[in-house]
Amino acid sequence: MNDVKGAVEPYVAKGQDLVTVSFETFKQANVIVVDGVQELFKTNVDAGKDLFAAAQTSFEKAKADGLKAVATKPIEYLPDGKDLVIAAYKDSFSIVTKTGEELFSVVKKGYEDVAAKLTGSTTVSGEVKKVKSAARKTAKKATSAAKKAAAQ
């Protein structure tokens, strides 16, 4: 029993680590997707409001000028919505692209972390933390050395 227990415990620990890493990756991905969808929704709602306002203004102008004026020059009474639609499309495209890139980055990091946990090495994000910590320490040492040199 002890041999089996000893052999299984590392796998249980790795499984728990995998669940934790996967859950954290999912949370990060969820935030990115929700923010992207909200931004996309806001952009398109704003564009819809602008289009509706342009159409309403055009209708009021046509109503005020009368049927004869509209019949002689109907193009002048069409709302200027082309630029609004194109701008909304470009904004939507950039939002979707940016969200996709962020999501890919998070999923890739999560995958690398899971792979690192399976192999028993340090996670990628753990390595990044170590490098950042070492860089901060080196920067502090360099700053203090520069201050000492300047004081002399």
CSV table of C-alpha atoms in Angstrom, one decimal:
chain,number,residue,atom,x,y,z
A,1,MET,CA,0.0,0.0,0.0
A,2,ASN,CA,2.8,2.4,0.9
A,3,ASP,CA,4.5,1.7,-2.4
A,4,VAL,CA,1.4,2.4,-4.4
A,5,LYS,CA,0.6,5.5,-2.3
A,6,GLY,CA,4.1,6.8,-2.8
A,7,ALA,CA,3.9,6.2,-6.6
A,8,VAL,CA,0.5,7.8,-6.9
A,9,GLU,CA,1.1,11.0,-4.8
A,10,PRO,CA,3.3,12.7,-7.3
A,11,TYR,CA,0.6,12.2,-10.0
A,12,VAL,CA,-2.1,13.5,-7.7
A,13,ALA,CA,0.0,16.6,-7.0
A,14,LYS,CA,0.6,17.2,-10.7
A,15,GLY,CA,-3.1,16.7,-11.4
A,16,GLN,CA,-3.9,19.4,-8.8
A,17,ASP,CA,-1.3,21.7,-10.3
A,18,LEU,CA,-2.8,21.1,-13.7
A,19,VAL,CA,-6.3,21.9,-12.5
A,20,THR,CA,-5.0,25.1,-10.9
A,21,VAL,CA,-3.1,26.3,-13.9
A,22,SER,CA,-6.0,25.4,-16.2
A,23,PHE,CA,-8.5,27.2,-14.1
A,24,GLU,CA,-6.3,30.3,-13.9
A,25,THR,CA,-5.8,30.3,-17.7
A,26,PHE,CA,-9.6,29.9,-18.1
A,27,LYS,CA,-10.2,32.9,-15.8
A,28,GLN,CA,-7.7,35.1,-17.8
A,29,ALA,CA,-9.2,34.0,-21.1
A,30,ASN,CA,-12.7,34.7,-19.8
A,31,VAL,CA,-11.8,38.2,-18.8
A,32,ILE,CA,-10.3,38.9,-22.3
A,33,VAL,CA,-13.4,37.5,-24.1
A,34,VAL,CA,-15.9,39.3,-21.9
A,35,ASP,CA,-14.0,42.6,-22.3
A,36,GLY,CA,-13.7,42.1,-26.0
A,37,VAL,CA,-17.4,41.3,-26.5
A,38,GLN,CA,-18.4,44.3,-24.4
A,39,GLU,CA,-16.2,46.6,-26.4
A,40,LEU,CA,-17.5,45.2,-29.6
A,41,PHE,CA,-21.1,45.6,-28.5
A,42,LYS,CA,-20.5,49.2,-27.4
A,43,THR,CA,-18.9,50.1,-30.7
A,44,ASN,CA,-21.7,48.6,-32.7
A,45,VAL,CA,-24.5,50.1,-30.5
A,46,ASP,CA,-22.8,53.5,-30.9
A,47,ALA,CA,-22.6,53.1,-34.6
A,48,GLY,CA,-26.3,52.1,-34.7
A,49,LYS,CA,-27.3,55.1,-32.7
A,50,ASP,CA,-25.3,57.4,-35.1
A,51,LEU,CA,-26.9,55.7,-38.1
A,52,PHE,CA,-30.4,56.1,-36.7
A,53,ALA,CA,-29.7,59.8,-35.9
A,54,ALA,CA,-28.5,60.3,-39.5
A,55,ALA,CA,-31.6,58.6,-40.9
A,56,GLN,CA,-33.9,60.6,-38.6
A,57,THR,CA,-32.2,63.9,-39.6
A,58,SER,CA,-32.6,62.9,-43.3
A,59,PHE,CA,-36.2,62.0,-42.8
A,60,GLU,CA,-36.9,65.3,-41.0
A,61,LYS,CA,-35.2,67.2,-43.8
A,62,ALA,CA,-37.3,65.3,-46.5
A,63,LYS,CA,-40.5,65.9,-44.5
A,64,ALA,CA,-39.8,69.7,-44.2
A,65,ASP,CA,-38.8,70.1,-47.9
A,66,GLY,CA,-41.8,68.3,-49.2
A,67,LEU,CA,-42.5,65.5,-51.7
A,68,LYS,CA,-41.6,67.6,-54.8
A,69,ALA,CA,-38.1,68.4,-53.6
A,70,VAL,CA,-37.5,64.8,-52.6
A,71,ALA,CA,-38.8,63.5,-56.0
A,72,THR,CA,-36.5,65.9,-57.9
A,73,LYS,CA,-33.3,65.2,-56.0
A,74,PRO,CA,-33.7,62.0,-54.0
A,75,ILE,CA,-30.0,61.4,-53.4
A,76,GLU,CA,-29.7,64.5,-51.3
A,77,TYR,CA,-32.1,63.0,-48.8
A,78,LEU,CA,-30.2,59.8,-48.2
A,79,PRO,CA,-28.5,59.6,-44.9
A,80,ASP,CA,-24.7,59.8,-44.8
A,81,GLY,CA,-24.1,56.4,-43.3
A,82,LYS,CA,-21.4,55.0,-45.4
A,83,ASP,CA,-18.6,56.5,-43.4
A,84,LEU,CA,-20.3,55.4,-40.1
A,85,VAL,CA,-20.6,51.8,-41.3
A,86,ILE,CA,-17.0,51.6,-42.5
A,87,ALA,CA,-15.7,53.1,-39.3
A,88,ALA,CA,-17.7,50.7,-37.2
A,89,TYR,CA,-16.5,47.8,-39.4
A,90,LYS,CA,-12.8,48.9,-39.0
A,91,ASP,CA,-13.3,49.3,-35.2
A,92,SER,CA,-15.0,45.9,-34.9
A,93,PHE,CA,-12.3,44.2,-36.9
A,94,SER,CA,-9.5,45.8,-34.8
A,95,ILE,CA,-11.3,44.8,-31.5
A,96,VAL,CA,-11.8,41.2,-32.7
A,97,THR,CA,-8.1,41.0,-33.9
A,98,LYS,CA,-6.8,42.4,-30.6
A,99,THR,CA,-9.0,40.1,-28.5
A,100,GLY,CA,-7.9,37.1,-30.6
A,101,GLU,CA,-4.2,37.9,-30.1
A,102,GLU,CA,-4.6,38.4,-26.4
A,103,LEU,CA,-6.6,35.2,-26.1
A,104,PHE,CA,-4.0,33.3,-28.1
A,105,SER,CA,-1.2,34.6,-25.9
A,106,VAL,CA,-3.0,33.6,-22.7
A,107,VAL,CA,-3.9,30.1,-24.0
A,108,LYS,CA,-0.4,29.6,-25.3
A,109,LYS,CA,1.1,30.6,-21.9
A,110,GLY,CA,-1.4,28.3,-20.2
A,111,TYR,CA,-0.5,25.4,-22.5
A,112,GLU,CA,3.2,26.0,-21.8
A,113,ASP,CA,2.6,26.1,-18.1
A,114,VAL,CA,0.6,22.8,-18.2
A,115,ALA,CA,3.4,21.2,-20.3
A,116,ALA,CA,6.0,22.4,-17.8
A,117,LYS,CA,3.9,21.0,-14.9
A,118,LEU,CA,3.6,17.6,-16.7
A,119,THR,CA,7.4,17.4,-17.2
A,120,GLY,CA,8.1,18.5,-13.7
A,121,SER,CA,10.0,21.6,-14.7
A,122,THR,CA,9.2,25.1,-13.5
A,123,THR,CA,6.3,26.8,-15.2
A,124,VAL,CA,7.0,29.4,-17.8
A,125,SER,CA,5.3,32.1,-15.7
A,126,GLY,CA,7.5,31.0,-12.8
A,127,GLU,CA,10.6,31.4,-14.9
A,128,VAL,CA,9.4,34.9,-15.9
A,129,LYS,CA,8.9,35.8,-12.3
A,130,LYS,CA,12.4,34.6,-11.5
A,131,VAL,CA,13.9,36.6,-14.3
A,132,LYS,CA,12.0,39.7,-13.3
A,133,SER,CA,13.1,39.3,-9.7
A,134,ALA,CA,16.8,38.9,-10.7
A,135,ALA,CA,16.5,42.0,-13.0
A,136,ARG,CA,15.1,44.1,-10.1
A,137,LYS,CA,17.9,43.0,-7.8
A,138,THR,CA,20.5,43.8,-10.4
A,139,ALA,CA,18.9,47.2,-11.0
A,140,LYS,CA,18.8,48.0,-7.3
A,141,LYS,CA,22.5,47.0,-6.9
A,142,ALA,CA,23.5,49.1,-9.9
A,143,THR,CA,21.5,52.1,-8.6
A,144,SER,CA,23.1,51.9,-5.1
A,145,ALA,CA,26.5,51.5,-6.7
A,146,ALA,CA,25.9,54.6,-8.8
A,147,LYS,CA,24.8,56.6,-5.8
A,148,LYS,CA,27.9,55.6,-3.9
A,149,ALA,CA,30.1,56.5,-6.8
A,150,ALA,CA,28.4,59.8,-7.2
A,151,ALA,CA,28.7,60.6,-3.5
A,152,GLN,CA,32.5,60.0,-3.6
